[in-house]
Short mmCIF file of C-alpha atoms in Angstrom, two decimals:
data_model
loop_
_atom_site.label_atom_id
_atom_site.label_comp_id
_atom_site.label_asym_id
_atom_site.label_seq_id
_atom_site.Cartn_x
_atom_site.Cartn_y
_atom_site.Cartn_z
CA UNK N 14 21.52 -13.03 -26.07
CA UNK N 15 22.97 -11.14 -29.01
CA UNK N 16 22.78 -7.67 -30.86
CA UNK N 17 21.06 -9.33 -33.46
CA UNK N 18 18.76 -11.42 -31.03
CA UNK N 19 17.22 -8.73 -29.28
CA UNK N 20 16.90 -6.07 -32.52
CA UNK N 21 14.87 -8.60 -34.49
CA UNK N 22 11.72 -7.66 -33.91
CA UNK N 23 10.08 -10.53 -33.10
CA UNK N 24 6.65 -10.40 -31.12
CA UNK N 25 4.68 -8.31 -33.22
CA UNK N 26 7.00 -5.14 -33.10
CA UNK N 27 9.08 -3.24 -35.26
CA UNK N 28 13.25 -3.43 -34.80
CA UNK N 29 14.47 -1.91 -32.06
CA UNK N 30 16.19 1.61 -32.10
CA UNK N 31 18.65 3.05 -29.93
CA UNK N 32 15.95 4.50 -27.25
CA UNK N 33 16.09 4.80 -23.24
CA UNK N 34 14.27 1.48 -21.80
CA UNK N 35 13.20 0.05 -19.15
CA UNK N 36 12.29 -3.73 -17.90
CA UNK N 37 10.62 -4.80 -14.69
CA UNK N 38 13.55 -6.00 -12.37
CA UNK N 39 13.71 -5.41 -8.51
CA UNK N 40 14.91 -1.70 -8.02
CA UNK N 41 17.78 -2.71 -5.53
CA UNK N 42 19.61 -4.68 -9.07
CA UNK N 43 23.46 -2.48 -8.64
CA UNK N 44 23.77 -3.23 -12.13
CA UNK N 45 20.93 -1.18 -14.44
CA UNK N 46 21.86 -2.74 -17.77
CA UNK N 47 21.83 -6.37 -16.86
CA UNK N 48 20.02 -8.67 -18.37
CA UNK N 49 17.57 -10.52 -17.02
CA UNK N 50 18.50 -13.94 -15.46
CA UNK N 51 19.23 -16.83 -17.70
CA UNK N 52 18.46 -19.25 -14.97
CA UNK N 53 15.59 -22.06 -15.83
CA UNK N 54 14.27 -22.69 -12.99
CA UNK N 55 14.21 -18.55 -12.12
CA UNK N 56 12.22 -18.69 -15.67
CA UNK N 57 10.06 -21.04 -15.26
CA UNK N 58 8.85 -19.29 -11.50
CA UNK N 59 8.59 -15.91 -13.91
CA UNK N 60 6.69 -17.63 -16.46
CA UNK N 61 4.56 -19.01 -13.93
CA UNK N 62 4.09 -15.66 -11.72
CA UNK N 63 3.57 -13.60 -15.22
CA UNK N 64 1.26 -16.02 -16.75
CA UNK N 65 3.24 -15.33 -19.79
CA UNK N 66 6.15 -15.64 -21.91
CA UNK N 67 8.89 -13.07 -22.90
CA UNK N 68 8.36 -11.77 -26.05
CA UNK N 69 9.38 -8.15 -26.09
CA UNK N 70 12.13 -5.48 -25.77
CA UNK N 71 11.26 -3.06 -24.20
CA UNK N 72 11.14 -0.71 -27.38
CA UNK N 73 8.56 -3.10 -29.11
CA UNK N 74 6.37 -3.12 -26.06
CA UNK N 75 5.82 -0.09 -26.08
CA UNK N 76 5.43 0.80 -29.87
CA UNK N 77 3.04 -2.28 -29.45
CA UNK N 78 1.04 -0.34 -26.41
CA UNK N 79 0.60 2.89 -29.10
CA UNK N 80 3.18 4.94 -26.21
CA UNK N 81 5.81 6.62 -26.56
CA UNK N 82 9.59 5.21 -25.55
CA UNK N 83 9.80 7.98 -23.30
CA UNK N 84 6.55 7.19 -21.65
CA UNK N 85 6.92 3.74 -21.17
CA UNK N 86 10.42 4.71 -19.50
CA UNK N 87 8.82 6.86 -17.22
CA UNK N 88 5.98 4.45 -15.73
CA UNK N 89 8.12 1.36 -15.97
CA UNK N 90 10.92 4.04 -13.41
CA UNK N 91 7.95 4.66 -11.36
CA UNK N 92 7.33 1.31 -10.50
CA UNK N 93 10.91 0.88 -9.67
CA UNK N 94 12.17 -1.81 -12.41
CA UNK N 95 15.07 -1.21 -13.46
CA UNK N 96 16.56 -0.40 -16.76
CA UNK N 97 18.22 -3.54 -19.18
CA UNK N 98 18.67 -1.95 -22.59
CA UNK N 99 16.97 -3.76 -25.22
CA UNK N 100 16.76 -7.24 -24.04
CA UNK N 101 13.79 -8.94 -25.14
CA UNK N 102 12.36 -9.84 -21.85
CA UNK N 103 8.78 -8.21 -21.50
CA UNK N 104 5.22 -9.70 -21.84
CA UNK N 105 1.45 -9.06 -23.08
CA UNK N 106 0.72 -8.21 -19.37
CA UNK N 107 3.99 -5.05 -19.73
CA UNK N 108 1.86 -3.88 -22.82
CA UNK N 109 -1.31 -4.20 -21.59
CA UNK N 110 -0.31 -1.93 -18.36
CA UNK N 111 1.13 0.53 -20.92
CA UNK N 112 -1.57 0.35 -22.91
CA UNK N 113 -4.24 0.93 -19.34
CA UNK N 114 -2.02 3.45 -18.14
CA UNK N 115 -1.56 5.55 -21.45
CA UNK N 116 -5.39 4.97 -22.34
CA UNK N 117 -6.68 7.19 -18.37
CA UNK N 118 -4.46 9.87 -19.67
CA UNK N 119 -6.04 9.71 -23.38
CA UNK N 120 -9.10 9.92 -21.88
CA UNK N 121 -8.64 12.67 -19.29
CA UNK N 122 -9.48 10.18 -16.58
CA UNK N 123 -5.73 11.55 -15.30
CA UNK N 124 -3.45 13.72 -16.08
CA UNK N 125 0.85 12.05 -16.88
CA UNK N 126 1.91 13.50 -13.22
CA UNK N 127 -0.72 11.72 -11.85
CA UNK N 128 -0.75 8.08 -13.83
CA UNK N 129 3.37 8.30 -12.83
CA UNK N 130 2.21 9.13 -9.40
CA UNK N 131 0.05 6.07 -9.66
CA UNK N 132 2.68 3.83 -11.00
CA UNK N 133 5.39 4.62 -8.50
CA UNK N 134 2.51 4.22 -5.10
CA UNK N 135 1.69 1.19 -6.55
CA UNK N 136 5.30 0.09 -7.19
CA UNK N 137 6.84 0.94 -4.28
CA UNK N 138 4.07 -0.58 -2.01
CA UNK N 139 3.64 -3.70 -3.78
CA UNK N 140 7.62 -3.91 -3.86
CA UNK N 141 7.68 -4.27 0.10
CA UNK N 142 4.82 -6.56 0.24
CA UNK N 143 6.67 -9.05 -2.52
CA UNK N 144 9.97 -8.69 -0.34
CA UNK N 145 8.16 -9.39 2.73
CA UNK N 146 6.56 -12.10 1.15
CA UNK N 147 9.56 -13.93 -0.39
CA UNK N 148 12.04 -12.82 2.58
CA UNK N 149 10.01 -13.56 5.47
CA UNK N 150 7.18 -16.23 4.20
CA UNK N 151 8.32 -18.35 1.15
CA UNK N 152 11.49 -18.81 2.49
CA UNK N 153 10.38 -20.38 5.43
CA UNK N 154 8.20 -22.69 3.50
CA UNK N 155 10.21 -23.74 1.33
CA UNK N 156 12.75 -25.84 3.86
CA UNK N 157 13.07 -28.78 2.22
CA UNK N 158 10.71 -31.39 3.59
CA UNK N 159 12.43 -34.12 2.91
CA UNK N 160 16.44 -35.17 3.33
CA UNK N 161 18.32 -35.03 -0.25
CA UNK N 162 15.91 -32.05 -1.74
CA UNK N 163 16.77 -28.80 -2.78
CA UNK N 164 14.63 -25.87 -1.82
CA UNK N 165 14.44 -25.15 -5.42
CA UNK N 166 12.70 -28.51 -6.04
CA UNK N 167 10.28 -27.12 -3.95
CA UNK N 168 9.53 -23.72 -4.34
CA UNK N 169 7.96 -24.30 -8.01
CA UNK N 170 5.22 -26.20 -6.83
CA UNK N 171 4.77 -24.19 -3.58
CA UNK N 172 4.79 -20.69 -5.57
CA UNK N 173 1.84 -22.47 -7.85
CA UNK N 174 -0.16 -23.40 -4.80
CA UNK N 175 -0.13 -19.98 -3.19
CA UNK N 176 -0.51 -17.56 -6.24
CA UNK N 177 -3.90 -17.45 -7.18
CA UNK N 178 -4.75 -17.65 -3.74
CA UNK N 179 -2.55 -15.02 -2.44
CA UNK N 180 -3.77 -12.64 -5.61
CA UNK N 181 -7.51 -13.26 -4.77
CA UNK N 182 -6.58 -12.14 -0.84
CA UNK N 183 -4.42 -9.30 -2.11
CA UNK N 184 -7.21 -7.52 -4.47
CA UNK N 185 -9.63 -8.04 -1.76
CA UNK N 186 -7.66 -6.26 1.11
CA UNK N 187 -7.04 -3.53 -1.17
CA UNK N 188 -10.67 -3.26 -2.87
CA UNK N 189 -11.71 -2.93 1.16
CA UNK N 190 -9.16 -0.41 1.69
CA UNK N 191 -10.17 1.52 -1.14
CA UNK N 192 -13.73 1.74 0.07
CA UNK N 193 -12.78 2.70 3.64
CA UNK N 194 -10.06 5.51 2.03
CA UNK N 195 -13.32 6.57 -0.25
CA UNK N 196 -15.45 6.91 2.50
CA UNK N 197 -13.41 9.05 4.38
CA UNK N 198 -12.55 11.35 1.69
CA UNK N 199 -16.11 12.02 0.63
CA UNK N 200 -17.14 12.80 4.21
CA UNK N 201 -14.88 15.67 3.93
CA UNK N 202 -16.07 18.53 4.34
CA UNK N 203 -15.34 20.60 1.12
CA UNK N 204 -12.64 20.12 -2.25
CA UNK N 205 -9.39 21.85 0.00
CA UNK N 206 -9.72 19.17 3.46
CA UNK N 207 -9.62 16.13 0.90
CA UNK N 208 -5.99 16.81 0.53
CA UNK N 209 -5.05 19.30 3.59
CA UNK N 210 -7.14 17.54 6.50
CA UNK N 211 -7.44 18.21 9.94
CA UNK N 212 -6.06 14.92 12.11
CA UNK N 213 -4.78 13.70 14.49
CA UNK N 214 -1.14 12.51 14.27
CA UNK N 215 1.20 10.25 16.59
CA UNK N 216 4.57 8.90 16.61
CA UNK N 217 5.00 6.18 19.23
CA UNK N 218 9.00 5.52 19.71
CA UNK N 219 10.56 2.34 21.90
CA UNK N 220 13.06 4.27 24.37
CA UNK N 221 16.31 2.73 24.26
CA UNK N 222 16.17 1.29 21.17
CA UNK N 223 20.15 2.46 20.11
CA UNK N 224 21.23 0.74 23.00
CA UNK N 225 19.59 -2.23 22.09
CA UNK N 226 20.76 -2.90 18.57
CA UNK N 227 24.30 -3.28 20.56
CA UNK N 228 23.29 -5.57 23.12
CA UNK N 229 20.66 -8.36 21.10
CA UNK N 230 21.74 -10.59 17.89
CA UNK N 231 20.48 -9.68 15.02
CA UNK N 232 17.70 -12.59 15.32
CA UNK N 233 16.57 -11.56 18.56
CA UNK N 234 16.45 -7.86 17.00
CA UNK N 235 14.10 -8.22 14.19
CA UNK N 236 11.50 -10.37 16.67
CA UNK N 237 11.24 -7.48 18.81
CA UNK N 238 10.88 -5.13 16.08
CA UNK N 239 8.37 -7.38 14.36
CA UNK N 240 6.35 -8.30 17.59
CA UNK N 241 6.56 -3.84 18.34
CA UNK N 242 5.11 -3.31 14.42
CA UNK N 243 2.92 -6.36 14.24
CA UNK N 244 1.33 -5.28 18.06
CA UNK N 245 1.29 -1.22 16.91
CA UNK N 246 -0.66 -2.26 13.75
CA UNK N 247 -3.17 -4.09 15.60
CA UNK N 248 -4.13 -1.76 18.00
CA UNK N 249 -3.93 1.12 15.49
CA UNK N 250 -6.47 -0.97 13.33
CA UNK N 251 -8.81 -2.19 15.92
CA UNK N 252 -9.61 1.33 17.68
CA UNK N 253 -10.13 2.84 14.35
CA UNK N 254 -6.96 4.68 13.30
CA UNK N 255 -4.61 4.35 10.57
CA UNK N 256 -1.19 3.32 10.48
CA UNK N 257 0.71 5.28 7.87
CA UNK N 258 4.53 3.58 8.36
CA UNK N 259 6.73 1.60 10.61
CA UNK N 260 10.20 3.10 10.77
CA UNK N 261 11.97 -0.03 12.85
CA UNK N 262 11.68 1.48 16.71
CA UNK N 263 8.70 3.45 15.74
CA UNK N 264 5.67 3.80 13.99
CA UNK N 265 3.53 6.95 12.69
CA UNK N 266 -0.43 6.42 12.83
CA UNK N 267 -3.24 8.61 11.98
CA UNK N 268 -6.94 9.44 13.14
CA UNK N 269 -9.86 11.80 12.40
CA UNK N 270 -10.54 12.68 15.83
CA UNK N 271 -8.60 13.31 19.12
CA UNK N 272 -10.61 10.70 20.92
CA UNK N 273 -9.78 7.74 18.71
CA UNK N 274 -5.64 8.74 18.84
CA UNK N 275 -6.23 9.45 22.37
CA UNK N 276 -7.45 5.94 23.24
CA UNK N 277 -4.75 4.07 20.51
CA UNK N 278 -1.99 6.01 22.14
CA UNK N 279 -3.05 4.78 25.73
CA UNK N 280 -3.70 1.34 24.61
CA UNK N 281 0.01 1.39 23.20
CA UNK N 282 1.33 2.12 26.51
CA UNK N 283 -0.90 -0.35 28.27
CA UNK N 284 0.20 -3.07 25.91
CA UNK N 285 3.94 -2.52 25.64
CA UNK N 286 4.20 -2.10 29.25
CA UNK N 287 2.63 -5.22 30.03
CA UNK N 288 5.34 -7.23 27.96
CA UNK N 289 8.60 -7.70 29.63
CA UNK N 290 10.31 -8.48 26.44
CA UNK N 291 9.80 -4.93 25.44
CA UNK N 292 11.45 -1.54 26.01
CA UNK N 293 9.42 1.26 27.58
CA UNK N 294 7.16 3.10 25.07
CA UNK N 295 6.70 7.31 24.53
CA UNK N 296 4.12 8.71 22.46
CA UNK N 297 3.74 12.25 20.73
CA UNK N 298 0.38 13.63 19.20
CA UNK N 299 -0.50 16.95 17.75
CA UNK N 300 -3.96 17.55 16.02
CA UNK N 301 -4.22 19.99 12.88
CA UNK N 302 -3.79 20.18 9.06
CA UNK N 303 -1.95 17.63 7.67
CA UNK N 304 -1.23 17.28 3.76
CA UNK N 305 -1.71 13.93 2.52
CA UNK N 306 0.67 12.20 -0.22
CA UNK N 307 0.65 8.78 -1.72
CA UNK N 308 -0.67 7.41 1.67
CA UNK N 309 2.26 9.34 4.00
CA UNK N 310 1.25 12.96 6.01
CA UNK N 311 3.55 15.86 5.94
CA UNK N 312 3.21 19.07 7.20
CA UNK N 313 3.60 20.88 10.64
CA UNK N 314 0.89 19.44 12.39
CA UNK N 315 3.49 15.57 11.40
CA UNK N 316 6.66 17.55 12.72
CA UNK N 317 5.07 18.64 16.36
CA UNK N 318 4.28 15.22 17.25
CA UNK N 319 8.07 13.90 16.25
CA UNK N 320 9.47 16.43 18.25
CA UNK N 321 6.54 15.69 21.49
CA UNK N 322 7.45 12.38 20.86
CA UNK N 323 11.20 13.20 21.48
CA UNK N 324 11.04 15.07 24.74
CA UNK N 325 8.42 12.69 26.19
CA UNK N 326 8.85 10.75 29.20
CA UNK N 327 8.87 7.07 29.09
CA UNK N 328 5.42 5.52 29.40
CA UNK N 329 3.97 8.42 28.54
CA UNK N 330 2.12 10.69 26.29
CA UNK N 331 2.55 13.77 25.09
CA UNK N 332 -0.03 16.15 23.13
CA UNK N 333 0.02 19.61 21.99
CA UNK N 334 -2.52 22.15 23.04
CA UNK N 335 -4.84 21.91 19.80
CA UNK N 336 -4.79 17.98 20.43
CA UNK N 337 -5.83 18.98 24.40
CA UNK N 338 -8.84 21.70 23.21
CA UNK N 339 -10.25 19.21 20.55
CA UNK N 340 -10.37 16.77 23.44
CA UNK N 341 -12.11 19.71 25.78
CA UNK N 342 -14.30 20.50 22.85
CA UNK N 343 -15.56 16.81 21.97
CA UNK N 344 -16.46 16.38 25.90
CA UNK N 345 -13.49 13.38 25.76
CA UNK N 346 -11.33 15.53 28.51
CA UNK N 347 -12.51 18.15 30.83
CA UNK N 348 -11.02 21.70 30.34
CA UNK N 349 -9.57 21.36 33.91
CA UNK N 350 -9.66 19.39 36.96
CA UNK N 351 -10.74 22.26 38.80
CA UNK N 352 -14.01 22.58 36.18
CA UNK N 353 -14.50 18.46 36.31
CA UNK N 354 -14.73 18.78 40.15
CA UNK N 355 -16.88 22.19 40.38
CA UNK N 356 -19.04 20.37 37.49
CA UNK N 357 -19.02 17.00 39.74
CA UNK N 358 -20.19 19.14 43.11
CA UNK N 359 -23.17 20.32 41.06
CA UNK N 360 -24.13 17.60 39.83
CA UNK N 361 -24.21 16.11 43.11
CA UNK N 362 -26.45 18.79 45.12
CA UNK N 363 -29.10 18.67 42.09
CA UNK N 364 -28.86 14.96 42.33
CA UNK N 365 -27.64 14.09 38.56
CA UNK N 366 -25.22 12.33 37.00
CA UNK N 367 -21.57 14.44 36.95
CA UNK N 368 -20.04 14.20 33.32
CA UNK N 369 -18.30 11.34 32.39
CA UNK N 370 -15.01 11.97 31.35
CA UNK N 371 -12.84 9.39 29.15
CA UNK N 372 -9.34 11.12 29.62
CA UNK N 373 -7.54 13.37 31.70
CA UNK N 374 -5.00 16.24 30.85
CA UNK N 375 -2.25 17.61 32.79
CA UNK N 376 -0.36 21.00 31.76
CA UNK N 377 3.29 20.62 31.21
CA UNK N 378 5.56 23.48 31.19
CA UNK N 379 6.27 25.73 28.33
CA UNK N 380 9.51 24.41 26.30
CA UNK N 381 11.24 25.31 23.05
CA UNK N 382 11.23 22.91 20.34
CA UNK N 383 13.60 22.55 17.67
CA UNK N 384 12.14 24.53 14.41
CA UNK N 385 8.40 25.43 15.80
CA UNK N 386 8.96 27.43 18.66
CA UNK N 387 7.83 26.93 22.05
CA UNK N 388 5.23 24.98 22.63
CA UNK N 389 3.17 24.13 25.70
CA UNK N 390 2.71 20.67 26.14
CA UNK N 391 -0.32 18.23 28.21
CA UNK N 392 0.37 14.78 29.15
CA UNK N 393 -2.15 12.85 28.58
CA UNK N 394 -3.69 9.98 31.30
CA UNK N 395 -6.90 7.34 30.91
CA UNK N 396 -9.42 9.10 33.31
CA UNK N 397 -10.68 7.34 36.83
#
């Protein structure tokens, strides 16, 4: 493609002018200023995945949206595509997002921060889905079924089997995450605990893991990561917590009570512990204010249980003493074992039922921990 090629300003749009730009291409491109592929067949698979045709630079696009060059720089950044100078290489669907994105800031629907905000979350989590996707699904399909073909012969048809499918499942999942994220944030109890919430947060870690990376291929590696993740995500899911990231060895979940993080973290334990392919487990949890940000949790309350989860034994759980007196409180734990048996012997002389506790709580003794001080921690055992 030449100078001339790209500052013609074909597509609707005026010529280009010297002007930062940006063009949607995977953010882990080394080289920024490339332009996109001249490959056919990788054309024909964009053409087909973009329901459209190149037409712009991206200068014209976003002259064409009615937005600024410095705009359309910053949201097409945000969604981590990378930068390619003034190759004409964008579609209607690049301008119509500028156009969407631009037009909730027109309207005071959001403010810029906050539309970048939204273009970068959205980038960055579609981003790993698409790898995972290509890296992990397509590529397996796509072994050539036959002696004599190329994988490329098949992945075009393939790639125009799956896509509307795969989009249909994709805006489903996320319209039903959206409600269930909705739900919770309306519940809360006033405008400051939508964004700095009280939860419960835990780490759960595979012990040994640095030892293991030396010993197992590579192969064997990522199945044991996968099967930990895939296994972690499930049981987070099913007993009504969130998982907020997998970090290889371990994985950081959320809940909006002690009881529900209580029973995941057990159920991890139980699981992992009943597959011999898999290293011993440790879990931390701590229980307090936790700010929330593009879907991760920072904050103090995040930091205790990393650093419970790093002085926990294996096969074991660790909480911190807010974690054990929201469990006390709810009627989950009792305060003591002495109080669970005086309250059992009472029950039994008047002839009633004694309380039924879900978990127990043992006291640990006081430590120091790294940056918050000491800290008295409880492990944490499935009652009876």
């Amino acid at each position: 493609m030449t100078v001339d090629d790209t500052q013609s300003g074909e597509g609707g749009g005026p010529p280009s002018e010297p002007a930062p730009s940006a063009y949607p291409t995977p953010h882990h491109v080394v080289d920024h200023t490339a332009e996109p592929t001249a490959d056919p067949l990788a054309i024909r698979l964009e053409q087909l995945i973009l329901g459209a045709d190149r037409r712009y630079t991206p200068f014209q696009a976003a002259r064409t949206a009615g937005v600024s060059m410095e705009l359309a720089s910053r949201f097409w950044r945000a969604m981590g595509f990378a930068d390619i100078g003034q190759a004409k290489a964008l579609t209607e669907a690049d301008v119509l997002a500028l156009r969407r994105l631009a037009g909730l800031v027109e309207a005071g629907l959001l403010s810029e921060p906050m539309a970048v905000q939204v273009a970068r979350s959205t980038g960055q989590t579609t981003a790993r889905l698409a790898e995972w996707q290509i890296d992990s699904f397509l590529e397996g399909l796509t072994e050539p079924p036959e002696p004599g073909m190329t994988r490329t012969e098949v992945t075009y048809p393939l790639v125009e089997l799956l896509l509307p499918e795969l989009e249909e499942f994709l805006v489903y999942v996320w319209r039903r995450q959206l409600a269930a994220a909705t739900g919770r944030v309306v519940q809360a109890a006033d405008d400051e605990e939508m964004v700095d919430r009280r939860l419960a947060v835990g780490f759960a870690d595979l012990v040994g893991f640095t030892r293991l990376t030396r010993r197992l291929e590579e192969e064997e590696l990522g199945e044991l990561v996968e099967a930990f993740e895939t296994t972690s995500a499930d049981l987070v899911a099913a007993h009504g917590g969130r998982l907020i990231k997998t970090l290889g060895d371990e994985v950081l979940f959320a809940a909006d009570d002690a009881g529900t993080a209580a029973e995941i973290s057990l159920r991890l334990i139980e699981t992992m512990g009943h597959d011999e392919t898999m290293p011993a487990l440790r879990v931390g949890i701590a229980f307090g204010t936790v700010t929330t940000r593009m879907g991760d949790v920072f904050g103090t309350t995040v930091n205790l249980a990393s650093r419970l989860t790093s002085i926990a034994p294996k096969d074991s759980v660790l909480v911190d003493g807010a974690f054990a007196e929201e469990l006390a409180r709810t009627g989950d734990a009792p305060v003591s074992e002495t109080q669970a048996a005086e309250e059992a012997a009472k029950a039994e002389k008047e002839g009633e039922e004694p309380p039924k506790y879900r978990f127990a709580l043992q006291p640990m003794w006081q430590r120091p921990v790294r940056g918050l001080g000491v800290v008295e921690p409880w492990m944490l055992h499935r009652r009876g």
